[in-house]
mmCIF file of N, CA and C and ligand atoms in Angstrom:
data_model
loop_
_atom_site.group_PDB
_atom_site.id
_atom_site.type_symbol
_atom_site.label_atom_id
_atom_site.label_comp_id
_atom_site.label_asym_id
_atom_site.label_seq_id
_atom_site.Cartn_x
_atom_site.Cartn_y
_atom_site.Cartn_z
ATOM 1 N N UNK M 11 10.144 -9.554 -9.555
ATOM 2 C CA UNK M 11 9.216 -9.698 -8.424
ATOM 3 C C UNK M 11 9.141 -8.379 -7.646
ATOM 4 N N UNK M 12 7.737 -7.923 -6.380
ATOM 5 C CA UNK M 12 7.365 -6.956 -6.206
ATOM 6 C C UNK M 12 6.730 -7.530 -5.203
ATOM 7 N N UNK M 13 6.865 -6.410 -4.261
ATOM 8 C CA UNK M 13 6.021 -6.340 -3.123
ATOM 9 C C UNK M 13 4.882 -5.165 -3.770
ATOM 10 N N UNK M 14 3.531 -5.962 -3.321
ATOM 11 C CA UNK M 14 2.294 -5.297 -3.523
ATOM 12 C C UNK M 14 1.112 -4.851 -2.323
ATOM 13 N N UNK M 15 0.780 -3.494 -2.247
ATOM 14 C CA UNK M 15 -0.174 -2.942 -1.541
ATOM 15 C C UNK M 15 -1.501 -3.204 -1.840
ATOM 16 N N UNK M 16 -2.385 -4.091 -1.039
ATOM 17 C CA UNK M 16 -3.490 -4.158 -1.470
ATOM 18 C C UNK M 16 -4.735 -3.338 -0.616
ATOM 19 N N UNK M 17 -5.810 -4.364 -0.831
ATOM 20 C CA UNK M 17 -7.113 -2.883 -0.335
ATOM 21 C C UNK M 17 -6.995 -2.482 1.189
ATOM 22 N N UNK M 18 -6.553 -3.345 2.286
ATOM 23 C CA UNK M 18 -6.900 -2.742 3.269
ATOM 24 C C UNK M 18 -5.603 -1.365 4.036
ATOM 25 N N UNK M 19 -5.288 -1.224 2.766
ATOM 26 C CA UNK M 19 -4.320 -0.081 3.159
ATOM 27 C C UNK M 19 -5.333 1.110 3.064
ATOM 28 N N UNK M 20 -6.207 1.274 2.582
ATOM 29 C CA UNK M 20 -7.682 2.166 1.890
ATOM 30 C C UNK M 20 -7.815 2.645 2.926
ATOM 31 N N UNK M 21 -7.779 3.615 3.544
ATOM 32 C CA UNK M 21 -8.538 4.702 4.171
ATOM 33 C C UNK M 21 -7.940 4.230 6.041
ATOM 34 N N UNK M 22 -6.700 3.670 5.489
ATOM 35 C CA UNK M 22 -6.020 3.391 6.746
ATOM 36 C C UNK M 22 -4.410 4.036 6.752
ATOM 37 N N UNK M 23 -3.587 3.801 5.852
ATOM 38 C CA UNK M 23 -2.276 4.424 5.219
ATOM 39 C C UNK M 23 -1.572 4.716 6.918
ATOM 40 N N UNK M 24 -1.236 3.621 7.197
ATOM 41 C CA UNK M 24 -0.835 3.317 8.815
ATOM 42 C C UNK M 24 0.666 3.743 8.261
ATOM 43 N N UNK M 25 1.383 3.994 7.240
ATOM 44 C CA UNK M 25 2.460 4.243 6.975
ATOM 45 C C UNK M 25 3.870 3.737 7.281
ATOM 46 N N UNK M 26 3.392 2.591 8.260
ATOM 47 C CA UNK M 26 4.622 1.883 9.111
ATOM 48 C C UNK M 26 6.040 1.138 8.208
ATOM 49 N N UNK M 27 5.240 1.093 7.084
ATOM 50 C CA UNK M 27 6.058 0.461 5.627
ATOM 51 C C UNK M 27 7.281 1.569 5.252
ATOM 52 N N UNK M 28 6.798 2.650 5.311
ATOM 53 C CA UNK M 28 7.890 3.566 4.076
ATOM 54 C C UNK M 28 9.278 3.970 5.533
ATOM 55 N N UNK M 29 9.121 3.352 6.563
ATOM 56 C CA UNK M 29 9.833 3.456 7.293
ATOM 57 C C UNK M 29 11.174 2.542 7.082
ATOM 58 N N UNK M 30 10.873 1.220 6.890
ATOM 59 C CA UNK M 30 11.760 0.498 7.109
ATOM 60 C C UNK M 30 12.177 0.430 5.267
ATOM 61 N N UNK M 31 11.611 0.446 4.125
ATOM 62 C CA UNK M 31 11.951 0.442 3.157
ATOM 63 C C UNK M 31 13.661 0.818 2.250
ATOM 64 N N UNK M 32 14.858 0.279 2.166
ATOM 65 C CA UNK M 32 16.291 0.704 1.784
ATOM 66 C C UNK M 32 16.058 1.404 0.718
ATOM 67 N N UNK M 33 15.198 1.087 -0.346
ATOM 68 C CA UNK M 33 15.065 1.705 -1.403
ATOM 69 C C UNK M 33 14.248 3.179 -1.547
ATOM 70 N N UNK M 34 12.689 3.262 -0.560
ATOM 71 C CA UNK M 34 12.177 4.621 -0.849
ATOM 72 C C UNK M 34 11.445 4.019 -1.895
ATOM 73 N N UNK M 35 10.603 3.110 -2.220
ATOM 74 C CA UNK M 35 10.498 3.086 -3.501
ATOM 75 C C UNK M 35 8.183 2.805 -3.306
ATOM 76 N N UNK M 36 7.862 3.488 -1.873
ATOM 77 C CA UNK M 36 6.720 3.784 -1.942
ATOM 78 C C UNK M 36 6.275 5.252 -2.323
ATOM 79 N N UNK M 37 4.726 5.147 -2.810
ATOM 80 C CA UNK M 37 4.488 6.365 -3.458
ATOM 81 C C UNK M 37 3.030 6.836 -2.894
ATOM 82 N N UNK M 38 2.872 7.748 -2.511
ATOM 83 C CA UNK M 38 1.417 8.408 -1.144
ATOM 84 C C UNK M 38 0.015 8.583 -2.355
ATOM 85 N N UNK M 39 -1.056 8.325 -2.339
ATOM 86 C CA UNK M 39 -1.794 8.842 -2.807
ATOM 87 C C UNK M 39 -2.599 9.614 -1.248
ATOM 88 N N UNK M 40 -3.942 10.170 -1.568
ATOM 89 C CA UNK M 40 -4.896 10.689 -0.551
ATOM 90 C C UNK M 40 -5.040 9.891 0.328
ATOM 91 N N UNK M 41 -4.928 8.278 0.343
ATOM 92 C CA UNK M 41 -5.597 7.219 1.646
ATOM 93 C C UNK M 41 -5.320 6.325 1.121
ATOM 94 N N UNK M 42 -4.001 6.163 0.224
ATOM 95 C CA UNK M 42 -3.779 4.725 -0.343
ATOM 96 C C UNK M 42 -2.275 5.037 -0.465
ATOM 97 N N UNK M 43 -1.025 3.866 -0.179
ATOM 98 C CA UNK M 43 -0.113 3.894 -0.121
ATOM 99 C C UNK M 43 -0.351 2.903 -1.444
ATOM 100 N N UNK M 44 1.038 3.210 -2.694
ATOM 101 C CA UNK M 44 1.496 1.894 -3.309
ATOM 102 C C UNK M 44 3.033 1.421 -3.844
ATOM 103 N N UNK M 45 3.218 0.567 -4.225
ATOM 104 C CA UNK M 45 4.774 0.485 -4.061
ATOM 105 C C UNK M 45 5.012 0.365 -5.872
ATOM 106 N N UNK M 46 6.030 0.792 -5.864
ATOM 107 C CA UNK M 46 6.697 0.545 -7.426
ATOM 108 C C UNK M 46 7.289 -0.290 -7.592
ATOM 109 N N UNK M 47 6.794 -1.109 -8.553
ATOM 110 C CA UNK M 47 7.470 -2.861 -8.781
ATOM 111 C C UNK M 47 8.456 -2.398 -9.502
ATOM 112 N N UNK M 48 8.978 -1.290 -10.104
ATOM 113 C CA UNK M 48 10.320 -1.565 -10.815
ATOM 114 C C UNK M 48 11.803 -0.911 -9.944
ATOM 115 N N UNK M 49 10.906 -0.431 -8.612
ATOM 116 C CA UNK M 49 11.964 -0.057 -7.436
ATOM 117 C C UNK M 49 12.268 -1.101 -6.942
ATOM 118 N N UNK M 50 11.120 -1.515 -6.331
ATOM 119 C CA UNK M 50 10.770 -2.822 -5.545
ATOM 120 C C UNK M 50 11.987 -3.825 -5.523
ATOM 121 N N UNK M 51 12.874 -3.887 -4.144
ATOM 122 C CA UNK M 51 14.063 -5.519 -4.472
ATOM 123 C C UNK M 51 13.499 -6.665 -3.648
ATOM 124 N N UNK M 52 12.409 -6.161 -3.781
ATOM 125 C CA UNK M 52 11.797 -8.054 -2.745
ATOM 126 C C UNK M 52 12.459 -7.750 -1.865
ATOM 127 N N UNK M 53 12.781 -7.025 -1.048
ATOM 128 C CA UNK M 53 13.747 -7.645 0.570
ATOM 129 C C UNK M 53 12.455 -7.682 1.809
ATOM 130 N N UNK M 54 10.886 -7.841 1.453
ATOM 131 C CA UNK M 54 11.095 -8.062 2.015
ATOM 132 C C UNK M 54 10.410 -7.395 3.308
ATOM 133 N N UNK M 55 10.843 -6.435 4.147
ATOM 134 C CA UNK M 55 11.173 -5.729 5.178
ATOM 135 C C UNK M 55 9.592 -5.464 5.626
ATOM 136 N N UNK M 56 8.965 -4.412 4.600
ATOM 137 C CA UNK M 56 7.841 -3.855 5.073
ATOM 138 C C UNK M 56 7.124 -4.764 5.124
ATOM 139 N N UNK M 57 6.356 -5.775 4.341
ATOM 140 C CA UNK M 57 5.519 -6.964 5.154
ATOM 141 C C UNK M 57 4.876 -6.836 6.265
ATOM 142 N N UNK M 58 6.151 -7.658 7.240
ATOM 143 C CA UNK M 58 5.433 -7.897 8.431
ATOM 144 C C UNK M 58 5.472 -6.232 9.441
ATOM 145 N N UNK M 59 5.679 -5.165 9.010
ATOM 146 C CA UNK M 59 6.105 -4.119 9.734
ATOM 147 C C UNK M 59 4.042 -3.604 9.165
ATOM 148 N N UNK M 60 3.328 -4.070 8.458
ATOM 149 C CA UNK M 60 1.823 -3.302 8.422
ATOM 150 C C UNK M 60 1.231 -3.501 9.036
ATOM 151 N N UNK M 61 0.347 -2.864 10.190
ATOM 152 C CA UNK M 61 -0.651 -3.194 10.957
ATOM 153 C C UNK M 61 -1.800 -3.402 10.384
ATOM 154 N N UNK M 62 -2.162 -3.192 9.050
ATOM 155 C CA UNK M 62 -3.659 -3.344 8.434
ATOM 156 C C UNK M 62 -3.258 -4.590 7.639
ATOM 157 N N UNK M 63 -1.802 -5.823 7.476
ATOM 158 C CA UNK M 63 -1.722 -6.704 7.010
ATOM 159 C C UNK M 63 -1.703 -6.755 5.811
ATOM 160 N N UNK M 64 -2.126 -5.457 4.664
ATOM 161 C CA UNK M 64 -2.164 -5.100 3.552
ATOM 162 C C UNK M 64 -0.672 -5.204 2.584
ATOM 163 N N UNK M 65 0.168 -5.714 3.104
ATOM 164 C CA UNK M 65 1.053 -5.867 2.108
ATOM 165 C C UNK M 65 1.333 -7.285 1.655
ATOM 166 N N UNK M 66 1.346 -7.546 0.119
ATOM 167 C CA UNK M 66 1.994 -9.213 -0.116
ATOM 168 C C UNK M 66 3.102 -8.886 -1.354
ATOM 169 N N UNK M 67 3.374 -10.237 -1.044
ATOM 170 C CA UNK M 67 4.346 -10.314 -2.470
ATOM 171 C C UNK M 67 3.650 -10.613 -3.748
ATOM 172 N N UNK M 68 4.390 -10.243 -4.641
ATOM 173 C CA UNK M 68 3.198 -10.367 -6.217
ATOM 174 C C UNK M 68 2.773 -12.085 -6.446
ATOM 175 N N UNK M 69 3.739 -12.863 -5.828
ATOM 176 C CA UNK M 69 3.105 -13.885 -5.964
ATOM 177 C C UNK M 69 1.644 -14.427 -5.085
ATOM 178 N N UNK M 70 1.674 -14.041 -3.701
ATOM 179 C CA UNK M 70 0.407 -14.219 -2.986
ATOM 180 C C UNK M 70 -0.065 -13.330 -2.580
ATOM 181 N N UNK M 71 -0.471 -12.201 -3.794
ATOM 182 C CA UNK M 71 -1.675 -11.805 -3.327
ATOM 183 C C UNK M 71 -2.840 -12.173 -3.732
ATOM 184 N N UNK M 72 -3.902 -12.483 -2.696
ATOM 185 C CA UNK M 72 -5.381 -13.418 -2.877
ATOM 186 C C UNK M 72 -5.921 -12.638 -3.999
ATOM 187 N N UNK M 73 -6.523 -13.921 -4.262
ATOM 188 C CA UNK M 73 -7.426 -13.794 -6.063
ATOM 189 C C UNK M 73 -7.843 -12.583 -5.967
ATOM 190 N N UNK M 74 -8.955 -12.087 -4.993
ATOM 191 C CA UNK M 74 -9.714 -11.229 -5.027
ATOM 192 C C UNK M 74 -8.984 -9.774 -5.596
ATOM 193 N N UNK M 75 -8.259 -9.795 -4.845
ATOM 194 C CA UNK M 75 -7.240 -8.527 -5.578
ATOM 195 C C UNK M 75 -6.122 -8.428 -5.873
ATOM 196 N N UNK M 76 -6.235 -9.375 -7.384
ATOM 197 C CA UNK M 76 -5.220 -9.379 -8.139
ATOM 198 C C UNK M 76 -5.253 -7.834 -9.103
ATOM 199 N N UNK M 77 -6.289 -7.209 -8.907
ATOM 200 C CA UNK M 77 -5.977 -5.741 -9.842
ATOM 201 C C UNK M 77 -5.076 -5.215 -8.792
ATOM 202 N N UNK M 78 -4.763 -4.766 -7.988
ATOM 203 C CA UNK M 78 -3.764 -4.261 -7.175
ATOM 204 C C UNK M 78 -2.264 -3.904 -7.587
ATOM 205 N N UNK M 79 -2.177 -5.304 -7.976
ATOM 206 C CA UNK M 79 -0.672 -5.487 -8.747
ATOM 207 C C UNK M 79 -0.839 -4.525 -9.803
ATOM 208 N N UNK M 80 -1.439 -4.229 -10.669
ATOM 209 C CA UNK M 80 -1.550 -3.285 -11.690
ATOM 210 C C UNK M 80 -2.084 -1.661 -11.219
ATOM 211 N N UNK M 81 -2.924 -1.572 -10.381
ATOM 212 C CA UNK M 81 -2.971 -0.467 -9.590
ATOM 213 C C UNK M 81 -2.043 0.093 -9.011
ATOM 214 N N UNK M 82 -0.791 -0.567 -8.304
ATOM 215 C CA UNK M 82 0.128 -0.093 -8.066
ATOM 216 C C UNK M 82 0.848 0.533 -8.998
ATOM 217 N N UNK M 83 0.987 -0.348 -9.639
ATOM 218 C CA UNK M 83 2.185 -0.012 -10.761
ATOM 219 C C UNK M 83 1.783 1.198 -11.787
ATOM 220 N N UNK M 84 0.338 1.509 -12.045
ATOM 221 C CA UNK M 84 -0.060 2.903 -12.323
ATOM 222 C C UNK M 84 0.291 3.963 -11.716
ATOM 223 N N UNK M 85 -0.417 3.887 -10.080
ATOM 224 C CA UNK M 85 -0.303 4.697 -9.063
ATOM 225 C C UNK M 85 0.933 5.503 -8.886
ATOM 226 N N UNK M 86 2.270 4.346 -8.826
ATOM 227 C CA UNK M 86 3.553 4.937 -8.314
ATOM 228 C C UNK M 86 4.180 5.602 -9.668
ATOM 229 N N UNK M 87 3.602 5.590 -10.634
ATOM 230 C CA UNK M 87 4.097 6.569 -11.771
ATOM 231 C C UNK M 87 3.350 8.082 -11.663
ATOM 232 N N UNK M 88 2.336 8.536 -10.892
ATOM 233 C CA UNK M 88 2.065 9.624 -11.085
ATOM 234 C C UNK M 88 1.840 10.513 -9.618
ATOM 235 N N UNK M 89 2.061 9.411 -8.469
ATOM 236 C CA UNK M 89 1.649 9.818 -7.089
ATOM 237 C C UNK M 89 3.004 10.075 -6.315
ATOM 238 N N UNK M 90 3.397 10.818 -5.453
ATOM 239 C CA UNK M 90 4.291 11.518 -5.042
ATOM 240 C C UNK M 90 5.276 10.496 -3.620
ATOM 241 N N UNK M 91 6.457 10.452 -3.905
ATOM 242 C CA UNK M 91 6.868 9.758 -3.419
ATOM 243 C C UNK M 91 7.352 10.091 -1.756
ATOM 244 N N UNK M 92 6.513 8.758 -0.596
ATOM 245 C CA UNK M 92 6.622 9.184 0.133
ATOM 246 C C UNK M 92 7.976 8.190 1.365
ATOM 247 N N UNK M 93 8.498 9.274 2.174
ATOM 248 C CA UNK M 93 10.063 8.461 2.805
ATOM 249 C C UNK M 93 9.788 8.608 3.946
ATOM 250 N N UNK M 94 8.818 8.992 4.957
ATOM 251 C CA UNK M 94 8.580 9.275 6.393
ATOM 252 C C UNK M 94 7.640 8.766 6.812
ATOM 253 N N UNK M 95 7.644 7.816 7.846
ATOM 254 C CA UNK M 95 6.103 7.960 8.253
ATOM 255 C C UNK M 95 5.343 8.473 9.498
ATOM 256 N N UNK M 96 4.201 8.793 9.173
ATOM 257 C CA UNK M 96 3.151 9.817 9.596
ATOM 258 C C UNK M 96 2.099 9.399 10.096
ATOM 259 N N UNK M 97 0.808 10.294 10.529
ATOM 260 C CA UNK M 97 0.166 9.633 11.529
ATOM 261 C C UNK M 97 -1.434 8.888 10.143
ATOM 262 N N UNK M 98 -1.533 8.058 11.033
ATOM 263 C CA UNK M 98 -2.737 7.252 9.902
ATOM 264 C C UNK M 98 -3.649 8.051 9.872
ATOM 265 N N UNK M 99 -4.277 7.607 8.973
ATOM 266 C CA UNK M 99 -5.818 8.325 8.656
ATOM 267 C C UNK M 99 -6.685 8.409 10.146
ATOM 268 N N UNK M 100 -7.560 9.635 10.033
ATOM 269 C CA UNK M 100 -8.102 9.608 11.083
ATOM 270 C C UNK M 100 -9.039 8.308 11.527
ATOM 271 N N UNK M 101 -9.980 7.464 10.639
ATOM 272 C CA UNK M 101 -10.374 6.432 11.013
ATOM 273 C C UNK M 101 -9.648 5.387 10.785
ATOM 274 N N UNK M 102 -8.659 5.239 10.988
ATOM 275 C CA UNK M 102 -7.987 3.928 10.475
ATOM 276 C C UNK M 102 -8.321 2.722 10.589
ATOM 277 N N UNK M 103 -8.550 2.751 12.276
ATOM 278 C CA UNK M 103 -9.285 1.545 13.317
ATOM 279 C C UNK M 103 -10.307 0.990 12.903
ATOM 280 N N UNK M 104 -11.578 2.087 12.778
ATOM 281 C CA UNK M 104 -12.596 1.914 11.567
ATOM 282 C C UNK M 104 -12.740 1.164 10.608
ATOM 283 N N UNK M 105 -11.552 1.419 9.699
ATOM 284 C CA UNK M 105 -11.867 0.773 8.057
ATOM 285 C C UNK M 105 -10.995 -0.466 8.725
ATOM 286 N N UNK M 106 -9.980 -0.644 9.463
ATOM 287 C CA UNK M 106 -9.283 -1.587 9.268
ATOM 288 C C UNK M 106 -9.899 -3.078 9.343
ATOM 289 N N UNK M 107 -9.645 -3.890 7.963
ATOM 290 C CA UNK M 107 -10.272 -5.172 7.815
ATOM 291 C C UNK M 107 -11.908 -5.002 7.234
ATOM 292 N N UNK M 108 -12.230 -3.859 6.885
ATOM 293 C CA UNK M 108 -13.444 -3.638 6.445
ATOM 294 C C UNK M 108 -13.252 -4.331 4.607
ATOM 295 N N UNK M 109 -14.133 -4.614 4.359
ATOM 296 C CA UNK M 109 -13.876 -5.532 2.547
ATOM 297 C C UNK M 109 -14.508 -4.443 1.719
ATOM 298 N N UNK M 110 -14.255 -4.570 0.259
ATOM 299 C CA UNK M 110 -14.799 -3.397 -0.830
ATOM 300 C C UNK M 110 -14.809 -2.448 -0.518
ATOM 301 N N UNK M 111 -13.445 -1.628 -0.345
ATOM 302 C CA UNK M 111 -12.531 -0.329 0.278
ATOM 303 C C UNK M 111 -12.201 0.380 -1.394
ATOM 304 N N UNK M 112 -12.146 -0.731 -2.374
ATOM 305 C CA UNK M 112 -11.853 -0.080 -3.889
ATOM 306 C C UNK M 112 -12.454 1.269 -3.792
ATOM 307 N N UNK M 113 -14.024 0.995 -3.676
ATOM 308 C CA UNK M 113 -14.900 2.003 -4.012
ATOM 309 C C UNK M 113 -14.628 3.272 -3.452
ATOM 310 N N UNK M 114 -13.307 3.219 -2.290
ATOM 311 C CA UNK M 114 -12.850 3.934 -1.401
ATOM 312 C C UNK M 114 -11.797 5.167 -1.790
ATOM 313 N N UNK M 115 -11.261 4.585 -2.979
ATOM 314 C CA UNK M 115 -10.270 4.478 -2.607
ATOM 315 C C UNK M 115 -10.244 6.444 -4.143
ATOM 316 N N UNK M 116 -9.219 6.963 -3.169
ATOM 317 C CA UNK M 116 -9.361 8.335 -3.975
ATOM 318 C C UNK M 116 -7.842 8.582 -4.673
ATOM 319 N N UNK M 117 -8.144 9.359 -6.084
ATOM 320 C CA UNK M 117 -6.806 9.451 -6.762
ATOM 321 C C UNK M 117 -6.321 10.944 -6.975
HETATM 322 FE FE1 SF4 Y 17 10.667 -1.652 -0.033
HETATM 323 FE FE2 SF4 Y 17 11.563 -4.108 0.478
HETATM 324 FE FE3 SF4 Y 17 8.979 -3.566 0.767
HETATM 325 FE FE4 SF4 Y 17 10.043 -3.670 -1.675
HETATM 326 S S1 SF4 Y 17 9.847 -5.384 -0.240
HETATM 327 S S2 SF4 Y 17 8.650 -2.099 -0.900
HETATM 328 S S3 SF4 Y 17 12.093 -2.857 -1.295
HETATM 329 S S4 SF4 Y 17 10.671 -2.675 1.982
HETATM 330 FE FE1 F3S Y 18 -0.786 1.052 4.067
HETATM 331 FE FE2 F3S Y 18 0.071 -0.742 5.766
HETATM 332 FE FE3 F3S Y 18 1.765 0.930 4.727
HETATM 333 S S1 F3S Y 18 -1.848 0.368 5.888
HETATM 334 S S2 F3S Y 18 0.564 2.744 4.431
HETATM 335 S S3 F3S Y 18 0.597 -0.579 3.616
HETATM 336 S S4 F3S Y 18 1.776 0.224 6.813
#
Protein backbone atom coordinates (compact mmCIF):
# COMPACT_ATOMS: atom_id res chain seq x y z
CA UNK A 1 0.00 0.00 0.00
CA UNK A 2 0.84 3.78 -0.93
CA UNK A 3 -0.03 7.03 -0.34
CA UNK A 4 -0.95 8.76 -3.70
CA UNK A 5 -0.69 12.43 -5.12
CA UNK A 6 -3.40 13.30 -7.22
CA UNK A 7 -4.43 16.28 -9.68
CA UNK A 8 -5.02 19.08 -7.47
CA UNK A 9 -1.48 19.16 -6.38
CA UNK A 10 -1.02 20.61 -10.33
CA UNK A 11 0.14 23.93 -10.41
CA UNK A 12 -0.26 24.28 -6.62
CA UNK A 13 2.84 22.02 -4.99
CA UNK A 14 1.83 23.71 -1.48
CA UNK A 15 4.68 21.33 -0.33
CA UNK A 16 3.33 21.00 3.25
CA UNK A 17 3.66 17.02 2.74
CA UNK A 18 7.53 16.49 2.29
CA UNK A 19 7.69 18.15 5.66
CA UNK A 20 6.24 15.82 7.90
CA UNK A 21 7.19 12.63 5.76
CA UNK A 22 9.92 9.88 8.16
CA UNK A 23 10.85 8.36 5.08
CA UNK A 24 11.69 11.36 2.34
CA UNK A 25 10.17 9.27 -0.01
CA UNK A 26 8.48 12.38 -2.17
CA UNK A 27 9.85 13.33 -5.51
CA UNK A 28 9.47 17.37 -7.10
CA UNK A 29 8.58 17.61 -10.62
CA UNK A 30 8.04 21.52 -12.21
CA UNK A 31 4.30 21.91 -10.42
CA UNK A 32 3.59 18.44 -9.45
CA UNK A 33 4.70 16.70 -6.30
CA UNK A 34 4.58 12.61 -6.34
CA UNK A 35 5.24 10.00 -3.88
CA UNK A 36 7.02 6.60 -4.40
CA UNK A 37 4.89 3.63 -3.58
CA UNK A 38 7.87 1.46 -3.00
CA UNK A 39 9.19 4.12 -0.25
CA UNK A 40 5.85 4.81 0.78
CA UNK A 41 5.03 3.02 4.71
CA UNK A 42 1.38 4.13 4.76
CA UNK A 43 1.96 6.10 8.04
CA UNK A 44 -0.06 8.13 7.00
CA UNK A 45 1.20 11.66 8.20
CA UNK A 46 1.10 13.83 5.06
CA UNK A 47 -2.68 13.41 4.29
CA UNK A 48 -4.24 15.57 6.41
CA UNK A 49 -1.06 18.07 6.54
CA UNK A 50 -2.25 19.21 2.29
CA UNK A 51 -3.98 22.27 1.87
CA UNK A 52 -5.06 21.48 -1.83
CA UNK A 53 -6.55 18.00 -0.18
CA UNK A 54 -4.65 16.23 -3.01
CA UNK A 55 -3.33 13.41 -1.19
CA UNK A 56 -5.14 9.72 -0.77
CA UNK A 57 -4.33 6.39 -0.03
CA UNK A 58 -4.10 3.92 -3.06
CA UNK A 59 -7.13 2.51 -1.93
CA UNK A 60 -9.45 5.80 -2.13
CA UNK A 61 -8.42 7.53 -4.63
CA UNK A 62 -11.74 8.67 -6.69
CA UNK A 63 -12.36 6.86 -9.97
CA UNK A 64 -11.62 9.81 -11.87
CA UNK A 65 -8.00 9.61 -11.13
CA UNK A 66 -7.10 6.38 -10.84
CA UNK A 67 -4.07 7.06 -13.50
CA UNK A 68 -2.33 8.91 -10.72
CA UNK A 69 -1.42 5.82 -8.93
CA UNK A 70 0.63 4.92 -11.96
CA UNK A 71 1.78 8.46 -12.66
CA UNK A 72 3.31 8.54 -9.55
CA UNK A 73 5.03 5.61 -9.58
CA UNK A 74 6.68 6.69 -13.07
CA UNK A 75 7.31 10.17 -11.89
CA UNK A 76 9.29 9.26 -8.61
CA UNK A 77 11.71 7.10 -10.70
CA UNK A 78 13.07 9.90 -12.76
CA UNK A 79 12.11 13.29 -10.81
CA UNK A 80 14.39 14.58 -8.13
CA UNK A 81 13.87 13.95 -4.71
CA UNK A 82 12.46 16.56 -2.65
CA UNK A 83 12.99 16.88 1.72
CA UNK A 84 12.10 20.68 2.44
CA UNK A 85 9.33 22.55 2.05
CA UNK A 86 9.08 25.69 0.04
CA UNK A 87 6.97 28.36 -1.04
CA UNK A 88 3.89 27.18 -3.46
CA UNK A 89 3.51 27.99 -6.84
CA UNK A 90 2.87 31.43 -7.54
CA UNK A 91 -0.90 30.84 -8.34
CA UNK A 92 -1.66 28.26 -6.10
CA UNK A 93 -4.94 29.91 -4.71
CA UNK A 94 -5.91 30.10 -8.34
CA UNK A 95 -5.70 26.52 -9.49
CA UNK A 96 -6.63 25.29 -6.12
CA UNK A 97 -9.78 22.90 -6.64
CA UNK A 98 -9.80 23.86 -10.29
CA UNK A 99 -10.71 20.11 -12.32
CA UNK A 100 -8.63 18.86 -15.62
CA UNK A 101 -5.18 20.21 -14.19
CA UNK A 102 -3.68 16.79 -16.17
CA UNK A 103 -3.47 18.93 -19.17
CA UNK A 104 -1.41 21.02 -16.68
CA UNK A 105 0.62 19.25 -15.60
CA UNK A 106 4.60 19.61 -16.87
CA UNK A 107 7.45 16.89 -16.90
FE1 LIG B 1 5.52 9.70 3.56
FE2 LIG B 1 3.82 8.58 5.27
FE3 LIG B 1 2.89 10.13 3.33
FE4 LIG B 1 3.90 7.74 2.74
S1 LIG B 1 2.05 8.14 3.94
S2 LIG B 1 4.33 9.65 1.67
S3 LIG B 1 5.53 7.56 4.27
S4 LIG B 1 4.22 10.79 5.04
FE1 LIG C 1 1.05 18.92 -3.52
FE2 LIG C 1 -0.40 19.06 -1.35
FE3 LIG C 1 2.09 18.32 -1.17
S1 LIG C 1 -0.47 20.47 -3.06
S2 LIG C 1 3.06 19.44 -2.80
S3 LIG C 1 0.49 17.24 -2.25
S4 LIG C 1 1.03 19.62 0.26
Amino acid sequence: MTFVIGENCIKCKYTDCVEVCPVDCFYEGPNFLVIHPDECIDCALCEPECPANAIFSEDEVPEDQQEFIELNAELAEIWPNITEKKDPLPDAEEWDGKKGKLDQLER
